[in-house]
Amino acid sequence: MADAITIENIRMGDGSPLVLIAGPCVIESEESTLALGRDLAALARELVMPFIFKASFDKANRTSLHSFRGPGLKEGLKVLSRVKQELAVPVLSDVHTPDQVERATDVLDVLQIPAFLCRQTDLVVAAASSGRAVNIKKGQFLAPWDMRPVLEKATSTGNRRILLTERGTSFGYNNLVVDFRSLRIMQDLGCPVVFDATHSVQLPGQAGGCSGGDRSFIPLLARAAVVNGVDAVFFEVHQDPDTALCDGPNSLPLRDLRSLLLQLKAIRNAMTDIQ
């Protein structure tokens, strides 16, 4: 079982309640981000689920040069600051370079290291040195045990508030597969583990100039992760994924989230009763 950490008033790991991390792939506008944040926060309160809001201010690792990246660091942090203040929830976003860390720390409660960058030593160390909680997404190219040295880079700073996220492993060209053994293997490294159910159904580069995905498998994979004792679930959510500016094919429609969370809570409660 993973050691517990605390993010604001949220306890994660060591058998604590399942945590929800959710939001849009990228900040499309201030209005749409706040609207989605309000809906997500209200749903989390209704279901009594600890909640962290996620949205990227910059998607620096898009497939195409012409893909929408977001508003950037300055404007994006302004939006996330409004979400944090108005909704009273912790906020999470990606950082891509060490020089972004200091400014991001002024707003973010959780700094996220994108999967493609999880072995970038300077970035991992800078993020962990901030003192903020850090969510490191396991690279699609790594085995779960390969995250041990990544975790050691982060904890070398003295920061123990580190999360590891499973988001699928490359399975030939343009496909990902989830090995659920990785959840236990990474928990055994001593930190809480998050399952990113939406990026796990991504089909990288499948659509030519952008990634595809099959969102119909999101509930299946999320349920399996909760059965296997994951500490938090991560969903990219959108009001209308078919019109999303980023990762629409693998985003969960907002209208489908409530029923799925009820299933996940029921599974978690059943597993707790069995144990």
PDB file of C-alpha atoms in Angstrom:
ATOM      1  CA  MET A   1       0.000   0.000   0.000  1.00  0.00           C
ATOM      2  CA  ALA A   2       1.300   3.443  -0.931  1.00  0.00           C
ATOM      3  CA  ASP A   3       2.383   5.895   1.745  1.00  0.00           C
ATOM      4  CA  ALA A   4      -0.081   8.753   2.200  1.00  0.00           C
ATOM      5  CA  ILE A   5       0.527  12.348   1.187  1.00  0.00           C
ATOM      6  CA  THR A   6      -1.568  15.488   1.653  1.00  0.00           C
ATOM      7  CA  ILE A   7      -2.478  18.058  -0.996  1.00  0.00           C
ATOM      8  CA  GLU A   8      -4.275  20.968   0.652  1.00  0.00           C
ATOM      9  CA  ASN A   9      -6.985  19.143   2.651  1.00  0.00           C
ATOM     10  CA  ILE A  10      -6.899  16.015   0.488  1.00  0.00           C
ATOM     11  CA  ARG A  11      -5.235  12.872   1.770  1.00  0.00           C
ATOM     12  CA  MET A  12      -4.128  10.390  -0.886  1.00  0.00           C
ATOM     13  CA  GLY A  13      -2.732   6.880  -0.467  1.00  0.00           C
ATOM     14  CA  ASP A  14      -2.627   4.446   2.452  1.00  0.00           C
ATOM     15  CA  GLY A  15      -6.248   3.426   1.942  1.00  0.00           C
ATOM     16  CA  SER A  16      -7.639   6.972   1.848  1.00  0.00           C
ATOM     17  CA  PRO A  17     -10.787   7.691  -0.192  1.00  0.00           C
ATOM     18  CA  LEU A  18     -10.467   7.597  -3.963  1.00  0.00           C
ATOM     19  CA  VAL A  19      -9.420  10.996  -5.334  1.00  0.00           C
ATOM     20  CA  LEU A  20     -10.782  12.510  -8.548  1.00  0.00           C
ATOM     21  CA  ILE A  21      -8.449  14.515 -10.800  1.00  0.00           C
ATOM     22  CA  ALA A  22     -10.403  15.947 -13.712  1.00  0.00           C
ATOM     23  CA  GLY A  23     -10.742  18.820 -16.117  1.00  0.00           C
ATOM     24  CA  PRO A  24     -10.243  19.732 -19.763  1.00  0.00           C
ATOM     25  CA  CYS A  25      -7.151  18.685 -21.676  1.00  0.00           C
ATOM     26  CA  VAL A  26      -6.249  22.329 -22.244  1.00  0.00           C
ATOM     27  CA  ILE A  27      -7.615  25.739 -21.299  1.00  0.00           C
ATOM     28  CA  GLU A  28      -9.703  26.648 -24.335  1.00  0.00           C
ATOM     29  CA  SER A  29     -11.087  29.856 -22.815  1.00  0.00           C
ATOM     30  CA  GLU A  30     -11.525  31.333 -19.363  1.00  0.00           C
ATOM     31  CA  GLU A  31     -15.305  31.056 -19.604  1.00  0.00           C
ATOM     32  CA  SER A  32     -15.403  27.396 -20.657  1.00  0.00           C
ATOM     33  CA  THR A  33     -12.768  26.386 -18.100  1.00  0.00           C
ATOM     34  CA  LEU A  34     -14.612  28.034 -15.213  1.00  0.00           C
ATOM     35  CA  ALA A  35     -17.933  26.589 -16.352  1.00  0.00           C
ATOM     36  CA  LEU A  36     -16.538  23.064 -16.478  1.00  0.00           C
ATOM     37  CA  GLY A  37     -14.754  23.576 -13.175  1.00  0.00           C
ATOM     38  CA  ARG A  38     -18.004  24.605 -11.496  1.00  0.00           C
ATOM     39  CA  ASP A  39     -19.777  21.498 -12.801  1.00  0.00           C
ATOM     40  CA  LEU A  40     -16.966  19.203 -11.702  1.00  0.00           C
ATOM     41  CA  ALA A  41     -16.654  20.766  -8.251  1.00  0.00           C
ATOM     42  CA  ALA A  42     -20.420  20.533  -7.715  1.00  0.00           C
ATOM     43  CA  LEU A  43     -20.421  16.870  -8.737  1.00  0.00           C
ATOM     44  CA  ALA A  44     -17.489  16.086  -6.438  1.00  0.00           C
ATOM     45  CA  ARG A  45     -19.291  17.741  -3.529  1.00  0.00           C
ATOM     46  CA  GLU A  46     -22.478  15.820  -4.295  1.00  0.00           C
ATOM     47  CA  LEU A  47     -20.629  12.503  -4.344  1.00  0.00           C
ATOM     48  CA  VAL A  48     -18.344  13.449  -1.421  1.00  0.00           C
ATOM     49  CA  MET A  49     -15.221  12.823  -3.507  1.00  0.00           C
ATOM     50  CA  PRO A  50     -11.919  14.618  -2.955  1.00  0.00           C
ATOM     51  CA  PHE A  51     -11.305  16.640  -6.129  1.00  0.00           C
ATOM     52  CA  ILE A  52      -8.333  18.278  -7.867  1.00  0.00           C
ATOM     53  CA  PHE A  53      -8.999  20.372 -10.969  1.00  0.00           C
ATOM     54  CA  LYS A  54      -6.710  19.747 -13.950  1.00  0.00           C
ATOM     55  CA  ALA A  55      -6.167  21.851 -17.064  1.00  0.00           C
ATOM     56  CA  SER A  56      -3.053  22.517 -19.134  1.00  0.00           C
ATOM     57  CA  PHE A  57      -1.990  26.083 -19.914  1.00  0.00           C
ATOM     58  CA  ASP A  58       0.256  24.800 -22.704  1.00  0.00           C
ATOM     59  CA  LYS A  59       0.320  21.508 -24.585  1.00  0.00           C
ATOM     60  CA  ALA A  60       3.929  21.652 -25.698  1.00  0.00           C
ATOM     61  CA  ASN A  61       4.067  18.053 -26.951  1.00  0.00           C
ATOM     62  CA  ARG A  62       1.310  18.121 -29.569  1.00  0.00           C
ATOM     63  CA  THR A  63       1.674  15.970 -32.689  1.00  0.00           C
ATOM     64  CA  SER A  64       1.550  18.862 -35.153  1.00  0.00           C
ATOM     65  CA  LEU A  65       3.079  22.317 -35.152  1.00  0.00           C
ATOM     66  CA  HIS A  66      -0.364  23.639 -36.052  1.00  0.00           C
ATOM     67  CA  SER A  67      -2.268  21.997 -33.171  1.00  0.00           C
ATOM     68  CA  PHE A  68      -3.903  24.198 -30.529  1.00  0.00           C
ATOM     69  CA  ARG A  69      -1.597  24.538 -27.511  1.00  0.00           C
ATOM     70  CA  GLY A  70      -3.515  26.775 -25.124  1.00  0.00           C
ATOM     71  CA  PRO A  71      -3.124  30.325 -23.812  1.00  0.00           C
ATOM     72  CA  GLY A  72       0.404  29.891 -22.465  1.00  0.00           C
ATOM     73  CA  LEU A  73       1.924  30.261 -19.018  1.00  0.00           C
ATOM     74  CA  LYS A  74       0.933  33.824 -18.078  1.00  0.00           C
ATOM     75  CA  GLU A  75      -2.678  33.818 -19.219  1.00  0.00           C
ATOM     76  CA  GLY A  76      -3.215  30.185 -18.283  1.00  0.00           C
ATOM     77  CA  LEU A  77      -2.108  30.721 -14.694  1.00  0.00           C
ATOM     78  CA  LYS A  78      -4.534  33.625 -14.426  1.00  0.00           C
ATOM     79  CA  VAL A  79      -7.374  31.293 -15.391  1.00  0.00           C
ATOM     80  CA  LEU A  80      -6.235  28.574 -13.003  1.00  0.00           C
ATOM     81  CA  SER A  81      -5.911  31.129 -10.214  1.00  0.00           C
ATOM     82  CA  ARG A  82      -9.563  32.086 -10.745  1.00  0.00           C
ATOM     83  CA  VAL A  83     -10.591  28.427 -10.660  1.00  0.00           C
ATOM     84  CA  LYS A  84      -8.671  27.911  -7.435  1.00  0.00           C
ATOM     85  CA  GLN A  85     -10.051  30.997  -5.718  1.00  0.00           C
ATOM     86  CA  GLU A  86     -13.664  30.860  -6.906  1.00  0.00           C
ATOM     87  CA  LEU A  87     -14.176  27.110  -6.576  1.00  0.00           C
ATOM     88  CA  ALA A  88     -11.907  26.534  -3.545  1.00  0.00           C
ATOM     89  CA  VAL A  89     -10.274  23.454  -5.081  1.00  0.00           C
ATOM     90  CA  PRO A  90      -6.624  22.524  -5.624  1.00  0.00           C
ATOM     91  CA  VAL A  91      -5.387  22.936  -9.201  1.00  0.00           C
ATOM     92  CA  LEU A  92      -2.954  20.907 -11.293  1.00  0.00           C
ATOM     93  CA  SER A  93      -1.219  21.697 -14.589  1.00  0.00           C
ATOM     94  CA  ASP A  94       1.786  20.606 -16.647  1.00  0.00           C
ATOM     95  CA  VAL A  95       5.199  22.231 -16.559  1.00  0.00           C
ATOM     96  CA  HIS A  96       7.519  21.573 -19.482  1.00  0.00           C
ATOM     97  CA  THR A  97      10.749  23.410 -18.596  1.00  0.00           C
ATOM     98  CA  PRO A  98      12.545  24.230 -15.334  1.00  0.00           C
ATOM     99  CA  ASP A  99      12.090  27.961 -15.884  1.00  0.00           C
ATOM    100  CA  GLN A 100       8.283  27.539 -15.755  1.00  0.00           C
ATOM    101  CA  VAL A 101       8.368  26.013 -12.285  1.00  0.00           C
ATOM    102  CA  GLU A 102       8.828  29.136 -10.148  1.00  0.00           C
ATOM    103  CA  ARG A 103       5.945  31.050 -11.749  1.00  0.00           C
ATOM    104  CA  ALA A 104       3.698  27.996 -11.801  1.00  0.00           C
ATOM    105  CA  THR A 105       4.319  27.375  -8.105  1.00  0.00           C
ATOM    106  CA  ASP A 106       2.668  30.708  -7.297  1.00  0.00           C
ATOM    107  CA  VAL A 107      -0.677  29.219  -8.408  1.00  0.00           C
ATOM    108  CA  LEU A 108      -0.536  25.447  -8.759  1.00  0.00           C
ATOM    109  CA  ASP A 109      -0.994  22.981  -5.904  1.00  0.00           C
ATOM    110  CA  VAL A 110       0.305  20.109  -8.050  1.00  0.00           C
ATOM    111  CA  LEU A 111       2.978  20.382 -10.743  1.00  0.00           C
ATOM    112  CA  GLN A 112       2.619  17.697 -13.397  1.00  0.00           C
ATOM    113  CA  ILE A 113       5.505  16.243 -15.408  1.00  0.00           C
ATOM    114  CA  PRO A 114       4.223  15.082 -18.825  1.00  0.00           C
ATOM    115  CA  ALA A 115       4.911  11.459 -19.727  1.00  0.00           C
ATOM    116  CA  PHE A 116       7.286  12.339 -22.566  1.00  0.00           C
ATOM    117  CA  LEU A 117       9.389  14.407 -20.128  1.00  0.00           C
ATOM    118  CA  CYS A 118       9.476  12.090 -17.111  1.00  0.00           C
ATOM    119  CA  ARG A 119      13.206  11.360 -17.536  1.00  0.00           C
ATOM    120  CA  GLN A 120      14.212  15.034 -17.856  1.00  0.00           C
ATOM    121  CA  THR A 121      16.337  15.270 -14.724  1.00  0.00           C
ATOM    122  CA  ASP A 122      16.509  19.058 -14.482  1.00  0.00           C
ATOM    123  CA  LEU A 123      12.737  19.381 -14.864  1.00  0.00           C
ATOM    124  CA  VAL A 124      11.906  16.668 -12.317  1.00  0.00           C
ATOM    125  CA  VAL A 125      14.349  18.090  -9.761  1.00  0.00           C
ATOM    126  CA  ALA A 126      13.171  21.671 -10.279  1.00  0.00           C
ATOM    127  CA  ALA A 127       9.527  20.684  -9.856  1.00  0.00           C
ATOM    128  CA  ALA A 128      10.190  18.666  -6.711  1.00  0.00           C
ATOM    129  CA  SER A 129      12.445  21.398  -5.280  1.00  0.00           C
ATOM    130  CA  SER A 130       9.478  23.782  -5.389  1.00  0.00           C
ATOM    131  CA  GLY A 131       7.959  22.006  -2.404  1.00  0.00           C
ATOM    132  CA  ARG A 132       4.683  21.542  -4.250  1.00  0.00           C
ATOM    133  CA  ALA A 133       3.198  18.105  -4.810  1.00  0.00           C
ATOM    134  CA  VAL A 134       4.431  16.653  -8.107  1.00  0.00           C
ATOM    135  CA  ASN A 135       2.572  14.228 -10.357  1.00  0.00           C
ATOM    136  CA  ILE A 136       4.980  12.372 -12.652  1.00  0.00           C
ATOM    137  CA  LYS A 137       3.319  10.567 -15.528  1.00  0.00           C
ATOM    138  CA  LYS A 138       5.014   7.311 -16.480  1.00  0.00           C
ATOM    139  CA  GLY A 139       6.417   7.511 -19.986  1.00  0.00           C
ATOM    140  CA  GLN A 140       4.683   5.372 -22.594  1.00  0.00           C
ATOM    141  CA  PHE A 141       8.136   3.936 -23.278  1.00  0.00           C
ATOM    142  CA  LEU A 142       8.911   2.826 -19.702  1.00  0.00           C
ATOM    143  CA  ALA A 143       8.242  -0.244 -17.598  1.00  0.00           C
ATOM    144  CA  PRO A 144       6.721   0.536 -14.183  1.00  0.00           C
ATOM    145  CA  TRP A 145       9.919  -0.420 -12.351  1.00  0.00           C
ATOM    146  CA  ASP A 146      11.791   2.114 -14.492  1.00  0.00           C
ATOM    147  CA  MET A 147      10.032   4.802 -12.483  1.00  0.00           C
ATOM    148  CA  ARG A 148      12.185   4.028  -9.430  1.00  0.00           C
ATOM    149  CA  PRO A 149      15.128   6.181 -10.576  1.00  0.00           C
ATOM    150  CA  VAL A 150      12.684   8.893 -11.684  1.00  0.00           C
ATOM    151  CA  LEU A 151      11.152   8.878  -8.213  1.00  0.00           C
ATOM    152  CA  GLU A 152      14.640   8.974  -6.669  1.00  0.00           C
ATOM    153  CA  LYS A 153      15.423  12.131  -8.650  1.00  0.00           C
ATOM    154  CA  ALA A 154      12.336  13.796  -7.191  1.00  0.00           C
ATOM    155  CA  THR A 155      12.777  12.643  -3.599  1.00  0.00           C
ATOM    156  CA  SER A 156      16.481  13.594  -3.618  1.00  0.00           C
ATOM    157  CA  THR A 157      15.188  17.145  -3.013  1.00  0.00           C
ATOM    158  CA  GLY A 158      13.561  16.092   0.265  1.00  0.00           C
ATOM    159  CA  ASN A 159      10.085  16.374  -1.226  1.00  0.00           C
ATOM    160  CA  ARG A 160       8.034  13.266  -0.474  1.00  0.00           C
ATOM    161  CA  ARG A 161       4.765  14.526  -1.959  1.00  0.00           C
ATOM    162  CA  ILE A 162       5.198  12.677  -5.235  1.00  0.00           C
ATOM    163  CA  LEU A 163       2.519  10.910  -7.279  1.00  0.00           C
ATOM    164  CA  LEU A 164       3.107   8.495 -10.143  1.00  0.00           C
ATOM    165  CA  THR A 165       0.579   8.146 -12.958  1.00  0.00           C
ATOM    166  CA  GLU A 166      -0.072   5.183 -15.224  1.00  0.00           C
ATOM    167  CA  ARG A 167      -1.273   6.255 -18.684  1.00  0.00           C
ATOM    168  CA  GLY A 168      -0.629   3.226 -20.872  1.00  0.00           C
ATOM    169  CA  THR A 169       2.412   1.774 -22.604  1.00  0.00           C
ATOM    170  CA  SER A 170       3.286   1.853 -26.303  1.00  0.00           C
ATOM    171  CA  PHE A 171       1.997  -1.274 -28.013  1.00  0.00           C
ATOM    172  CA  GLY A 172       3.314  -1.203 -31.529  1.00  0.00           C
ATOM    173  CA  TYR A 173       2.479   1.758 -33.733  1.00  0.00           C
ATOM    174  CA  ASN A 174      -0.299   4.204 -32.757  1.00  0.00           C
ATOM    175  CA  ASN A 175      -1.603   2.154 -29.858  1.00  0.00           C
ATOM    176  CA  LEU A 176      -1.353   1.867 -26.081  1.00  0.00           C
ATOM    177  CA  VAL A 177      -2.040  -0.986 -23.705  1.00  0.00           C
ATOM    178  CA  VAL A 178      -2.477  -0.906 -19.917  1.00  0.00           C
ATOM    179  CA  ASP A 179      -0.699  -3.441 -17.730  1.00  0.00           C
ATOM    180  CA  PHE A 180      -2.577  -3.208 -14.442  1.00  0.00           C
ATOM    181  CA  ARG A 181       0.316  -4.847 -12.611  1.00  0.00           C
ATOM    182  CA  SER A 182       2.022  -1.475 -12.908  1.00  0.00           C
ATOM    183  CA  LEU A 183      -0.340   0.060 -10.350  1.00  0.00           C
ATOM    184  CA  ARG A 184       0.882  -2.269  -7.598  1.00  0.00           C
ATOM    185  CA  ILE A 185       4.494  -2.134  -8.758  1.00  0.00           C
ATOM    186  CA  MET A 186       4.572   1.673  -8.594  1.00  0.00           C
ATOM    187  CA  GLN A 187       2.685   1.773  -5.280  1.00  0.00           C
ATOM    188  CA  ASP A 188       5.373  -0.522  -3.894  1.00  0.00           C
ATOM    189  CA  LEU A 189       7.870   2.253  -4.668  1.00  0.00           C
ATOM    190  CA  GLY A 190       6.197   4.064  -1.771  1.00  0.00           C
ATOM    191  CA  CYS A 191       3.983   6.732  -3.302  1.00  0.00           C
ATOM    192  CA  PRO A 192       0.328   7.097  -4.323  1.00  0.00           C
ATOM    193  CA  VAL A 193      -0.531   6.051  -7.868  1.00  0.00           C
ATOM    194  CA  VAL A 194      -2.978   7.720 -10.242  1.00  0.00           C
ATOM    195  CA  PHE A 195      -4.658   6.016 -13.185  1.00  0.00           C
ATOM    196  CA  ASP A 196      -5.169   8.238 -16.220  1.00  0.00           C
ATOM    197  CA  ALA A 197      -8.096   6.485 -17.859  1.00  0.00           C
ATOM    198  CA  THR A 198      -8.446   8.960 -20.710  1.00  0.00           C
ATOM    199  CA  HIS A 199      -4.885   9.094 -22.022  1.00  0.00           C
ATOM    200  CA  SER A 200      -4.774   5.306 -21.738  1.00  0.00           C
ATOM    201  CA  VAL A 201      -7.309   5.059 -24.568  1.00  0.00           C
ATOM    202  CA  GLN A 202      -5.387   7.488 -26.763  1.00  0.00           C
ATOM    203  CA  LEU A 203      -4.131   6.335 -30.165  1.00  0.00           C
ATOM    204  CA  PRO A 204      -0.967   8.432 -30.544  1.00  0.00           C
ATOM    205  CA  GLY A 205      -0.582   9.966 -33.989  1.00  0.00           C
ATOM    206  CA  GLN A 206      -3.344   7.734 -35.349  1.00  0.00           C
ATOM    207  CA  ALA A 207      -5.209  10.603 -36.987  1.00  0.00           C
ATOM    208  CA  GLY A 208      -2.214  11.755 -39.002  1.00  0.00           C
ATOM    209  CA  GLY A 209      -1.602  15.293 -37.767  1.00  0.00           C
ATOM    210  CA  CYS A 210      -3.086  14.556 -34.348  1.00  0.00           C
ATOM    211  CA  SER A 211      -3.788  11.691 -31.971  1.00  0.00           C
ATOM    212  CA  GLY A 212      -6.953   9.633 -32.065  1.00  0.00           C
ATOM    213  CA  GLY A 213      -8.585   7.635 -29.317  1.00  0.00           C
ATOM    214  CA  ASP A 214     -11.514   5.443 -28.332  1.00  0.00           C
ATOM    215  CA  ARG A 215     -13.357   6.910 -25.373  1.00  0.00           C
ATOM    216  CA  SER A 216     -15.738   3.943 -25.180  1.00  0.00           C
ATOM    217  CA  PHE A 217     -13.063   2.031 -23.227  1.00  0.00           C
ATOM    218  CA  ILE A 218     -12.627   4.699 -20.520  1.00  0.00           C
ATOM    219  CA  PRO A 219     -15.194   3.200 -18.076  1.00  0.00           C
ATOM    220  CA  LEU A 220     -13.819  -0.321 -18.541  1.00  0.00           C
ATOM    221  CA  LEU A 221     -10.253   0.690 -17.731  1.00  0.00           C
ATOM    222  CA  ALA A 222     -11.264   2.991 -14.874  1.00  0.00           C
ATOM    223  CA  ARG A 223     -13.268   0.228 -13.185  1.00  0.00           C
ATOM    224  CA  ALA A 224     -10.351  -2.181 -13.515  1.00  0.00           C
ATOM    225  CA  ALA A 225      -7.971   0.348 -11.973  1.00  0.00           C
ATOM    226  CA  VAL A 226     -10.195   0.851  -8.937  1.00  0.00           C
ATOM    227  CA  VAL A 227     -10.546  -2.904  -8.475  1.00  0.00           C
ATOM    228  CA  ASN A 228      -6.760  -3.029  -8.443  1.00  0.00           C
ATOM    229  CA  GLY A 229      -6.461  -0.458  -5.661  1.00  0.00           C
ATOM    230  CA  VAL A 230      -5.409   2.737  -7.435  1.00  0.00           C
ATOM    231  CA  ASP A 231      -5.301   5.845  -5.216  1.00  0.00           C
ATOM    232  CA  ALA A 232      -6.753   8.369  -7.682  1.00  0.00           C
ATOM    233  CA  VAL A 233      -8.443   8.430 -11.069  1.00  0.00           C
ATOM    234  CA  PHE A 234      -7.630  11.029 -13.743  1.00  0.00           C
ATOM    235  CA  PHE A 235     -10.074  12.025 -16.466  1.00  0.00           C
ATOM    236  CA  GLU A 236      -9.894  14.600 -19.178  1.00  0.00           C
ATOM    237  CA  VAL A 237     -13.485  15.803 -19.366  1.00  0.00           C
ATOM    238  CA  HIS A 238     -15.202  18.066 -21.885  1.00  0.00           C
ATOM    239  CA  GLN A 239     -18.742  19.364 -22.338  1.00  0.00           C
ATOM    240  CA  ASP A 240     -18.632  18.278 -26.004  1.00  0.00           C
ATOM    241  CA  PRO A 241     -15.533  16.178 -26.782  1.00  0.00           C
ATOM    242  CA  ASP A 242     -16.249  16.128 -30.509  1.00  0.00           C
ATOM    243  CA  THR A 243     -15.572  19.871 -30.628  1.00  0.00           C
ATOM    244  CA  ALA A 244     -12.651  19.886 -28.160  1.00  0.00           C
ATOM    245  CA  LEU A 245      -9.511  21.668 -29.342  1.00  0.00           C
ATOM    246  CA  CYS A 246      -7.254  18.970 -27.885  1.00  0.00           C
ATOM    247  CA  ASP A 247      -7.627  15.229 -27.161  1.00  0.00           C
ATOM    248  CA  GLY A 248     -11.349  15.140 -27.942  1.00  0.00           C
ATOM    249  CA  PRO A 249     -11.366  11.480 -29.075  1.00  0.00           C
ATOM    250  CA  ASN A 250     -10.062  10.316 -25.708  1.00  0.00           C
ATOM    251  CA  SER A 251     -11.957  12.776 -23.485  1.00  0.00           C
ATOM    252  CA  LEU A 252     -14.926  11.726 -21.356  1.00  0.00           C
ATOM    253  CA  PRO A 253     -18.187  13.585 -21.988  1.00  0.00           C
ATOM    254  CA  LEU A 254     -19.213  15.524 -18.880  1.00  0.00           C
ATOM    255  CA  ARG A 255     -22.698  13.962 -19.045  1.00  0.00           C
ATOM    256  CA  ASP A 256     -21.175  10.494 -18.529  1.00  0.00           C
ATOM    257  CA  LEU A 257     -19.006  11.314 -15.525  1.00  0.00           C
ATOM    258  CA  ARG A 258     -21.554  11.092 -12.712  1.00  0.00           C
ATOM    259  CA  SER A 259     -22.682   7.542 -13.463  1.00  0.00           C
ATOM    260  CA  LEU A 260     -19.087   6.381 -13.852  1.00  0.00           C
ATOM    261  CA  LEU A 261     -18.017   7.922 -10.546  1.00  0.00           C
ATOM    262  CA  LEU A 262     -20.921   6.237  -8.783  1.00  0.00           C
ATOM    263  CA  GLN A 263     -19.702   2.913 -10.162  1.00  0.00           C
ATOM    264  CA  LEU A 264     -16.139   3.619  -9.053  1.00  0.00           C
ATOM    265  CA  LYS A 265     -17.226   4.585  -5.540  1.00  0.00           C
ATOM    266  CA  ALA A 266     -19.303   1.406  -5.272  1.00  0.00           C
ATOM    267  CA  ILE A 267     -16.337  -0.702  -6.401  1.00  0.00           C
ATOM    268  CA  ARG A 268     -14.023   1.062  -3.961  1.00  0.00           C
ATOM    269  CA  ASN A 269     -16.435   0.530  -1.093  1.00  0.00           C
ATOM    270  CA  ALA A 270     -16.878  -3.132  -1.982  1.00  0.00           C
ATOM    271  CA  MET A 271     -13.122  -3.691  -2.146  1.00  0.00           C
ATOM    272  CA  THR A 272     -12.693  -1.956   1.229  1.00  0.00           C
ATOM    273  CA  ASP A 273     -15.361  -4.196   2.786  1.00  0.00           C
ATOM    274  CA  ILE A 274     -13.653  -7.305   1.435  1.00  0.00           C
ATOM    275  CA  GLN A 275     -10.293  -6.263   2.816  1.00  0.00           C
TER     276      GLN A 275
END
